[in-house]
XYZ file of C-alpha atoms in Angstrom:
633
model
C -24.644 41.148 -10.189
C -23.937 38.376 -12.315
C -20.876 40.221 -12.669
C -20.201 40.434 -9.036
C -21.072 36.584 -8.407
C -18.570 35.458 -11.251
C -16.066 37.599 -10.218
C -16.270 36.366 -6.494
C -16.105 32.526 -7.473
C -12.791 33.492 -9.392
C -11.113 35.447 -6.606
C -12.037 33.367 -3.593
C -10.254 30.399 -4.805
C -7.139 32.199 -5.719
C -7.178 33.605 -1.942
C -7.721 30.687 -0.498
C -5.248 28.895 -2.660
C -2.653 31.548 -2.042
C -3.091 31.125 1.790
C -2.755 27.842 1.607
C 0.511 28.279 -0.228
C 1.763 30.637 2.946
C 0.455 27.480 5.346
C 2.187 25.210 3.042
C 5.662 23.152 4.395
C 7.105 23.536 0.996
C 6.933 27.055 0.340
C 9.578 27.594 3.477
C 12.960 29.246 2.251
C 15.298 26.321 1.827
C 18.137 28.669 3.294
C 16.196 28.279 6.311
C 14.723 24.774 6.068
C 18.171 22.803 5.013
C 19.032 20.962 7.891
C 16.268 22.508 10.306
C 14.251 20.846 13.071
C 11.804 23.323 12.387
C 11.094 27.156 10.958
C 9.460 29.369 12.699
C 6.904 31.072 10.297
C 5.278 33.869 11.827
C 5.486 34.876 15.123
C 3.959 38.208 17.086
C 4.210 38.520 20.542
C 2.697 41.457 22.627
C 3.242 42.224 26.228
C 0.743 45.059 27.319
C 1.011 46.633 30.681
C -0.716 49.778 29.790
C -3.432 48.967 32.601
C -1.916 49.425 36.229
C -0.692 46.130 37.555
C -2.110 44.196 34.539
C 0.194 41.972 32.103
C -1.894 41.167 28.981
C 0.441 38.716 26.771
C -0.820 37.701 23.725
C 1.078 35.150 21.289
C 0.462 34.128 17.638
C 2.607 31.406 16.484
C 3.017 29.715 13.375
C 5.391 26.779 13.244
C 6.591 24.103 10.155
C 8.089 21.207 12.339
C 10.201 18.757 10.151
C 10.522 16.233 13.026
C 10.313 14.722 16.498
C 12.932 17.081 17.824
C 11.490 20.119 16.040
C 8.225 19.608 18.486
C 9.892 21.497 21.210
C 9.673 24.388 18.977
C 5.977 25.217 18.537
C 5.719 25.694 22.752
C 2.075 25.794 22.384
C 1.336 26.069 26.274
C 0.211 28.498 28.894
C 1.018 28.755 32.494
C -1.703 30.257 34.694
C -1.947 30.266 38.915
C -3.915 32.443 41.486
C -3.043 35.579 39.567
C -2.435 34.548 36.118
C -5.631 33.496 34.040
C -5.556 32.254 30.418
C -8.089 34.183 28.591
C -7.697 31.939 25.205
C -5.585 29.292 23.934
C -6.155 27.306 20.630
C -4.220 25.464 18.019
C -4.782 24.540 14.274
C -2.882 21.900 12.654
C -1.737 22.260 8.549
C -0.819 19.175 6.548
C 2.384 19.332 4.571
C 0.335 21.415 1.247
C -1.256 23.720 3.857
C -4.628 21.968 4.600
C -6.368 22.388 7.779
C -6.229 19.046 9.882
C -7.126 19.575 13.223
C -8.403 22.162 15.196
C -7.821 21.887 18.981
C -9.617 24.357 21.522
C -8.852 25.058 24.996
C -10.822 22.435 26.439
C -8.577 19.980 24.179
C -5.417 21.173 25.981
C -3.991 19.350 28.901
C -3.832 21.227 32.141
C -1.467 19.461 34.579
C 0.695 20.903 37.441
C 3.492 23.120 36.717
C 6.043 21.873 38.987
C 8.009 18.478 39.828
C 7.031 15.706 41.989
C 9.578 17.098 44.490
C 7.337 19.925 45.020
C 5.137 19.411 48.127
C 2.589 22.353 47.020
C 2.358 25.063 44.175
C -0.483 26.696 42.416
C 1.269 27.119 39.182
C -0.276 25.240 36.773
C 0.070 24.596 32.791
C -2.199 24.357 29.175
C -0.070 22.195 26.969
C -0.799 20.942 23.533
C -0.422 17.040 23.519
C -0.397 16.363 20.007
C 1.170 13.599 18.234
C 2.000 13.880 14.395
C 1.165 10.789 12.547
C 3.341 12.502 9.460
C 5.963 15.275 9.130
C 6.233 17.576 8.151
C 3.174 19.646 9.016
C 2.245 23.260 10.219
C 0.519 24.220 13.252
C -0.518 27.670 14.424
C -0.637 28.609 18.029
C -2.264 31.368 19.563
C -2.952 32.481 23.277
C -3.662 34.992 25.403
C -3.149 35.480 29.549
C -3.715 38.420 31.942
C -1.530 38.299 35.327
C -1.350 40.618 38.267
C 2.715 39.891 37.962
C 4.645 42.394 35.845
C 7.975 41.606 37.338
C 9.045 39.007 35.223
C 9.015 39.762 31.151
C 10.104 37.074 29.588
C 13.033 37.899 27.149
C 12.438 38.043 23.087
C 14.813 35.318 21.476
C 13.566 35.085 17.368
C 15.748 31.949 17.574
C 14.668 30.239 20.924
C 16.546 26.870 20.045
C 19.060 25.204 17.985
C 18.294 23.915 14.408
C 15.831 26.448 14.242
C 14.922 29.022 11.878
C 13.058 31.964 11.957
C 11.111 33.893 8.616
C 9.136 36.157 10.688
C 9.143 37.225 14.066
C 8.029 40.476 16.227
C 7.962 41.585 19.769
C 6.243 44.223 20.661
C 6.047 45.952 24.515
C 2.982 48.632 25.316
C 2.907 50.167 28.570
C 1.878 53.668 30.157
C 4.125 56.537 28.082
C 5.336 57.705 31.999
C 7.007 54.334 32.945
C 10.286 54.430 32.056
C 10.994 51.355 29.838
C 14.646 49.636 30.444
C 16.045 47.594 27.668
C 18.839 45.192 27.702
C 19.613 44.294 24.198
C 21.875 41.668 22.666
C 23.417 40.458 19.211
C 20.506 42.856 17.409
C 22.698 44.795 14.720
C 24.535 41.240 13.672
C 21.224 39.663 13.092
C 19.622 42.709 11.080
C 16.751 43.331 13.816
C 14.578 46.528 13.451
C 13.331 48.145 15.634
C 10.546 51.285 15.883
C 9.912 53.324 18.755
C 6.685 55.633 19.793
C 5.516 57.166 23.202
C 4.391 53.841 25.226
C 5.286 51.710 22.284
C 8.249 49.740 21.204
C 8.693 46.865 18.608
C 11.461 44.795 17.307
C 11.224 42.774 13.825
C 13.354 39.715 13.020
C 13.486 38.436 9.520
C 15.217 35.402 7.964
C 17.260 34.121 10.353
C 19.076 30.881 9.408
C 19.419 27.924 12.050
C 22.203 28.124 14.742
C 24.429 25.096 15.129
C 25.158 23.797 18.223
C 28.585 24.109 19.085
C 30.389 21.843 22.157
C 31.780 23.994 24.810
C 30.604 27.222 22.981
C 28.755 30.142 24.812
C 24.966 29.457 25.574
C 22.259 30.130 22.891
C 21.181 33.299 24.456
C 24.704 34.605 24.154
C 24.936 33.581 20.311
C 21.214 34.832 19.036
C 19.216 38.242 19.168
C 17.704 38.819 22.763
C 15.737 41.648 24.149
C 14.981 41.675 27.928
C 12.276 44.647 28.887
C 11.931 46.155 32.684
C 10.577 48.937 34.631
C 11.249 50.392 38.027
C 7.975 49.677 38.769
C 6.472 46.332 38.687
C 3.548 44.195 40.493
C 4.164 40.634 42.101
C 0.921 38.964 42.397
C -0.352 42.434 42.891
C 2.415 43.790 45.283
C 3.870 46.950 44.477
C 7.633 46.810 44.056
C 10.333 49.090 43.332
C 13.824 48.666 41.389
C 15.654 51.459 39.933
C 18.851 50.440 41.964
C 20.185 47.299 43.211
C 20.462 48.978 46.906
C 16.785 50.197 47.001
C 15.405 46.769 45.220
C 17.300 44.666 47.785
C 15.441 46.821 50.955
C 12.513 46.249 49.071
C 12.999 42.501 48.922
C 14.093 42.175 52.038
C 11.245 44.402 53.956
C 8.207 42.913 51.963
C 9.688 39.437 51.436
C 11.966 38.103 53.931
C 11.589 39.924 57.230
C 8.295 39.122 58.375
C 8.721 35.421 57.809
C 11.423 35.116 60.513
C 9.267 34.252 63.534
C 10.753 31.468 65.141
C 9.429 30.807 68.764
C 11.131 30.985 72.120
C 11.582 27.458 72.615
C 13.728 26.835 69.162
C 15.801 29.902 69.992
C 16.685 28.621 73.123
C 17.196 25.475 71.826
C 19.649 26.481 69.275
C 21.413 29.198 72.021
C 21.728 25.847 74.447
C 23.903 24.336 71.490
C 26.286 27.247 70.977
C 26.340 27.842 74.552
C 30.066 29.014 75.453
C 31.137 30.001 71.882
C 32.403 33.351 71.119
C 33.672 32.294 67.729
C 31.247 33.065 65.086
C 32.073 30.317 62.276
C 31.934 27.885 65.069
C 28.512 29.267 66.077
C 27.507 29.233 62.293
C 28.849 25.885 61.845
C 26.708 24.508 64.667
C 23.834 26.100 63.269
C 24.735 25.066 59.780
C 24.790 21.182 61.545
C 21.684 21.312 62.940
C 19.712 22.635 59.986
C 21.201 19.880 57.956
C 20.245 17.120 60.593
C 16.961 18.470 61.196
C 15.403 19.893 57.954
C 14.843 18.182 54.372
C 14.570 20.060 51.099
C 11.157 19.962 49.269
C 9.845 22.484 46.859
C 7.393 24.714 48.262
C 6.083 27.453 45.402
C 3.147 29.323 47.068
C 3.139 32.831 48.291
C 4.221 35.894 46.456
C 5.113 34.249 42.992
C 7.150 31.794 45.130
C 9.258 34.371 45.716
C 7.975 34.773 49.598
C 9.758 32.111 51.747
C 7.617 30.112 54.230
C 7.404 31.016 57.961
C 10.693 30.103 59.873
C 8.310 28.848 62.807
C 6.859 26.535 60.139
C 10.078 25.056 59.122
C 11.154 24.478 62.678
C 7.723 22.547 63.279
C 7.683 20.294 59.900
C 11.295 20.169 59.110
C 10.846 20.741 55.573
C 11.115 23.398 53.091
C 12.596 24.718 49.924
C 15.724 26.931 49.165
C 13.929 29.952 50.141
C 12.548 28.759 53.351
C 15.732 26.931 54.301
C 18.169 29.733 54.000
C 15.454 31.996 55.815
C 15.344 29.716 58.603
C 19.238 29.006 58.644
C 19.116 33.016 58.882
C 16.837 33.113 61.542
C 18.592 30.696 63.752
C 22.011 32.557 63.073
C 20.822 35.517 64.554
C 19.188 34.314 67.821
C 22.860 33.620 68.762
C 24.249 36.832 67.290
C 25.811 35.888 63.831
C 25.487 37.983 61.014
C 24.047 36.617 57.508
C 22.010 37.602 54.661
C 19.424 36.217 52.521
C 20.945 35.445 48.781
C 19.401 35.032 45.534
C 21.311 34.125 42.488
C 20.785 31.494 39.284
C 21.376 28.001 40.448
C 23.168 26.256 37.439
C 26.395 24.487 36.592
C 26.925 26.920 33.624
C 28.026 29.961 36.314
C 25.048 32.335 35.152
C 25.394 35.793 36.922
C 22.707 37.759 37.787
C 22.468 40.838 34.639
C 23.724 43.295 37.292
C 23.425 46.046 34.662
C 19.904 45.883 34.984
C 18.247 46.156 38.479
C 14.935 43.636 38.080
C 13.650 40.467 39.816
C 16.346 37.463 38.736
C 17.337 34.706 39.839
C 16.252 30.961 40.508
C 17.647 30.019 43.736
C 18.518 31.160 47.111
C 21.596 30.675 49.497
C 22.601 32.205 52.570
C 25.886 34.855 53.052
C 27.468 34.368 56.568
C 29.321 37.479 57.641
C 32.563 36.090 59.440
C 34.678 38.732 60.149
C 35.634 40.803 56.878
C 34.888 37.738 54.943
C 31.119 36.301 53.743
C 31.273 32.463 53.517
C 28.032 31.163 51.472
C 26.289 28.234 52.810
C 23.721 26.070 50.920
C 20.748 25.206 52.861
C 18.964 22.640 50.925
C 21.667 20.260 51.080
C 22.248 17.527 53.541
C 25.685 16.696 52.211
C 27.370 19.886 51.298
C 30.216 20.850 53.815
C 30.060 24.239 55.250
C 31.265 27.669 52.940
C 31.716 25.044 50.045
C 30.140 26.131 46.918
C 29.846 23.360 43.914
C 29.708 23.740 40.441
C 25.764 24.737 40.838
C 26.490 27.986 42.800
C 30.093 28.844 42.713
C 32.126 31.990 41.061
C 28.714 34.088 39.951
C 27.407 37.677 40.917
C 24.078 37.205 43.671
C 22.182 39.777 45.259
C 22.803 40.322 48.988
C 19.817 41.178 50.913
C 20.785 43.344 53.701
C 18.937 45.595 55.945
C 20.327 48.573 54.827
C 19.554 47.465 50.936
C 21.005 45.134 48.414
C 24.365 44.396 47.741
C 26.336 42.824 44.413
C 28.655 40.493 45.320
C 30.508 36.776 44.089
C 30.410 33.646 45.155
C 33.213 31.785 46.214
C 35.734 30.989 42.992
C 37.608 27.831 43.186
C 41.091 28.602 41.037
C 43.007 26.163 39.056
C 45.641 25.284 41.883
C 42.289 24.499 43.865
C 40.670 21.970 41.710
C 42.553 19.168 41.656
C 41.802 15.178 41.011
C 44.728 12.958 42.005
C 44.820 9.281 41.176
C 47.079 6.661 42.374
C 47.424 3.179 41.633
C 49.759 0.381 42.889
C 49.288 -2.488 40.571
C 50.858 -6.002 39.730
C 50.924 -7.702 36.512
C 50.874 -11.589 36.776
C 52.609 -13.665 34.290
C 49.298 -14.621 33.008
C 48.522 -11.257 31.975
C 46.250 -10.384 34.807
C 46.508 -6.871 36.353
C 45.188 -6.296 40.120
C 46.019 -3.744 42.758
C 45.309 -0.370 44.822
C 43.645 2.397 43.442
C 43.467 5.847 45.438
C 41.744 9.273 44.120
C 41.524 12.520 46.048
C 39.128 15.488 45.002
C 39.135 18.767 45.974
C 37.973 21.996 45.099
C 35.186 21.903 42.376
C 35.881 18.101 41.807
C 34.515 17.432 45.286
C 31.401 17.855 43.930
C 31.394 15.240 41.876
C 32.194 12.872 44.326
C 30.406 14.073 47.654
C 27.317 12.190 47.035
C 29.171 8.903 46.492
C 28.330 7.362 50.167
C 24.720 7.451 49.112
C 24.788 4.396 46.662
C 24.517 0.946 47.193
C 27.168 -1.706 46.686
C 26.159 -2.390 42.643
C 25.582 1.223 42.074
C 29.132 2.173 43.093
C 30.629 -0.606 41.566
C 28.841 0.579 38.663
C 30.287 4.075 38.872
C 33.480 2.595 38.548
C 32.904 0.664 35.662
C 31.339 3.704 34.017
C 34.058 6.170 34.896
C 36.981 3.374 33.892
C 35.021 2.222 30.774
C 38.141 1.981 29.014
C 39.120 -1.306 31.432
C 37.887 -4.428 30.030
C 36.887 -6.632 32.040
C 37.466 -4.464 35.174
C 36.348 -5.916 38.970
C 36.098 -3.637 42.036
C 36.092 -4.640 45.812
C 36.828 -3.579 49.255
C 35.674 0.370 48.604
C 36.641 2.704 51.067
C 35.054 6.240 50.994
C 36.217 8.995 53.070
C 34.087 12.197 53.008
C 36.253 15.033 54.983
C 33.886 17.916 55.025
C 36.091 19.781 57.336
C 39.124 20.414 54.576
C 36.276 19.499 51.886
C 38.517 16.667 50.609
C 36.849 13.515 49.091
C 39.341 10.079 49.393
C 38.547 6.673 47.729
C 40.413 3.427 48.375
C 39.467 0.485 46.337
C 41.153 -2.908 45.116
C 40.699 -3.525 41.718
C 41.069 -7.132 39.334
C 41.571 -6.335 35.564
C 41.623 -10.447 33.667
C 43.415 -10.334 30.213
C 44.800 -6.822 30.742
C 47.492 -7.816 28.378
C 48.045 -9.208 25.166
C 50.226 -12.168 24.559
C 52.601 -12.476 21.496
C 54.009 -15.439 21.726
C 56.078 -15.754 25.162
C 55.550 -11.695 25.548
C 53.107 -9.596 26.446
C 51.983 -5.972 25.337
C 50.130 -3.616 27.841
C 48.853 -0.370 27.712
C 51.231 1.690 30.526
C 48.107 3.601 31.511
C 45.126 1.455 32.383
C 43.171 4.822 32.874
C 43.931 6.236 29.234
C 41.132 8.816 28.046
C 39.743 6.881 24.727
C 38.957 8.648 21.137
C 35.312 9.157 22.447
C 37.038 12.216 24.736
C 38.145 14.141 21.547
C 36.047 16.879 20.798
C 33.834 16.679 17.825
C 35.022 18.290 14.487
C 33.557 21.309 13.021
C 33.945 22.398 9.120
C 33.064 25.792 9.805
C 33.035 26.394 13.465
C 31.396 29.749 13.955
C 32.003 30.070 18.047
C 35.112 30.065 20.026
C 35.138 27.417 23.104
C 35.262 28.073 26.943
C 36.499 26.338 29.800
C 34.177 27.259 32.914
C 37.005 26.341 35.570
C 40.465 25.839 35.696
C 41.370 22.259 36.797
C 44.466 20.243 37.051
C 44.284 15.851 36.944
C 47.287 13.930 38.072
C 47.844 10.321 37.889
C 50.629 8.010 39.272
C 50.275 4.690 38.033
C 53.036 1.777 39.120
C 52.810 -1.554 37.472
C 54.841 -4.185 38.993
C 56.563 -6.337 36.153
C 56.203 -10.377 36.940
C 59.678 -12.455 37.720
C 61.217 -13.446 34.611
C 60.143 -10.376 32.128
C 61.687 -7.424 31.498
C 60.457 -3.823 29.571
C 61.602 -3.794 26.373
C 61.916 0.207 25.847
C 60.423 2.734 27.410
C 58.054 5.289 25.479
C 59.745 8.940 25.497
C 58.293 11.746 27.442
C 56.229 14.060 26.015
C 54.675 17.847 26.884
C 52.272 19.765 24.926
C 51.750 23.335 25.839
C 48.911 25.458 24.836
C 47.188 28.644 25.781
C 44.194 27.299 27.366
C 45.995 24.072 28.764
C 48.995 21.757 29.100
C 49.610 17.716 29.122
C 52.743 15.812 29.889
C 53.502 12.306 30.469
C 56.762 10.032 31.633
C 57.837 7.097 31.989
C 60.391 5.512 34.683
C 61.529 2.136 35.315
C 62.466 1.743 39.212
C 63.632 -2.298 39.482
C 60.546 -4.400 38.304
C 58.229 -1.386 38.894
C 57.032 0.340 35.839
C 56.053 3.962 36.731
C 53.453 6.251 34.502
C 53.523 10.143 35.623
C 50.462 12.024 34.150
C 49.647 15.612 34.714
C 46.163 17.670 32.646
C 46.228 21.089 32.996
C 43.567 23.016 31.623
C 43.115 27.122 32.457
C 39.874 28.926 32.837
C 38.802 31.434 29.724
C 36.855 32.097 26.901
C 39.185 31.128 23.926
C 38.773 32.061 19.916
C 37.542 30.208 17.530
C 41.059 29.375 15.727
C 42.184 27.877 19.399
C 39.484 25.072 18.798
C 41.243 23.098 16.344
C 44.506 23.432 18.424
C 42.170 21.972 21.355
C 40.980 19.182 19.612
C 44.971 18.346 18.359
C 45.854 18.525 22.019
C 42.990 15.674 23.035
C 44.196 13.540 19.960
C 47.504 13.721 21.194
C 46.298 13.026 24.836
C 44.807 9.874 23.427
C 47.992 8.574 21.388
C 49.884 9.119 24.253
C 47.435 7.648 26.942
C 47.216 4.719 25.232
C 51.064 4.165 24.475
C 51.732 0.555 24.114
C 54.648 -0.964 25.741
C 56.264 -4.619 24.748
C 56.992 -6.657 28.390
C 59.193 -9.648 26.812
C 60.188 -12.982 28.096
C 64.001 -13.002 29.367
């Protein structure tokens, strides 16, 4: 007995010390910690779908945090709603040396709405850890368990979930009934040495010792650069309602029949009103334009995340009565109105984002975060953004252009692409007629015209007040010191989708005096050095231009009487695989004319092209800022 007691007194402190070392920030592999905001020490995520119609998610995560930026890697939260329960949630905080400091139980987690202030009503809430550390680094252990009646959304596993975070160990397991076919999309596993184990009804992936990934300007998104696993099943449940996938046609029909069809309940008075507005029109596009304008004039966007998992639109009759709705409701309402006047249209699911994210069409599943409407006009489908009171008919901006989407038809789902704007469509033209006086001040008129994708950057300028509008131009042309603008005129041509701006400007002391002469920059709208892309010693990825563009400038500066241009700079032209730049100078009587064109092509260009891309920008900045001597004669 005495020997056993001695043994325990000796071993227990050793075990405690060993565990403390594992939790200490000091024991993290330097290759993973060097330059990192955080390191994921140990993570185990299990999705258990073995109980029909239920998803049990358990998470155990140990993270060492080195600074404030690394706090986001802790991910100490759990969402819940009417169909999802948080069974358990807790966290333990450890000091630098691995000593337990704080223990946070479920009752200590903050309980808040999981939606933004622009949401009228939603049942989604989240429990999250509101912890402010007193010092860094520290280590946190987070555990949670949730149970949901929705199996349609299985969040992807990414053992590297943010930039500047290393991973020692991450394990992802999915458990299911063996008779249910698990469909998997795996990305970048081999490159990162991810191992995989499969048995009947259980699949596990394990990641070990993954070094931090550095953010790189204009590179692919993180999810395309790191290991990622997405899991899907042909059968699923959405808030307890059974659904089917298998192929896009069947899946689209299910969505149309179960989520959309029974919400199209416009009353006779509403139908009569829209039919009266379109009476006598035989052209479908003319009818559709009137319906779209009617919707824009009547309703406003408010997020309403209710019904089946936030996927089922509110009733069209409710939108008619209340004059508001979210993307689902307003798209559905517009479809109902179009149907009333005999125009065919399709409720459309997509990802709305500026990065042109498409649905992953090789795997059939619940996807997307936005809804728009596709209108059948002859052989063409034109898409409508129904949440905006400003967007022109048939125009897709940066949030919805050129991506794969799902049309819901009565026959089934169809994968199509939204409107694409090519390089020649995306033009930004600037013309300036300016006068330089003998005191060095510059004044005159500026005219801009935006088409294609540039239109979306300007179409909301009309909502700015005078100060906001002036500040917008000061920021746009921040390289012009002492700039003032006045007499601003805006013309939003929604029919042709062109945005025109006309304004007067004045720049005091634009010229630098050199005795009786003046030194000026030929292009007041020159790019500054801030426009040069960042330099990387060892860049890992290529760079992407999501859209081809053309920017043209024509700048005329009248030279004051009694002065002359000493010499014109030489015209230059640079051509690369990803873009072109050219600038030329001309003198017509007393007028100095600078013409500049900058074109970029759409594409995914290799890592070796990035330095050329930087070099081109350095040349642009150099020639944009070309100085001229204006001599007193």
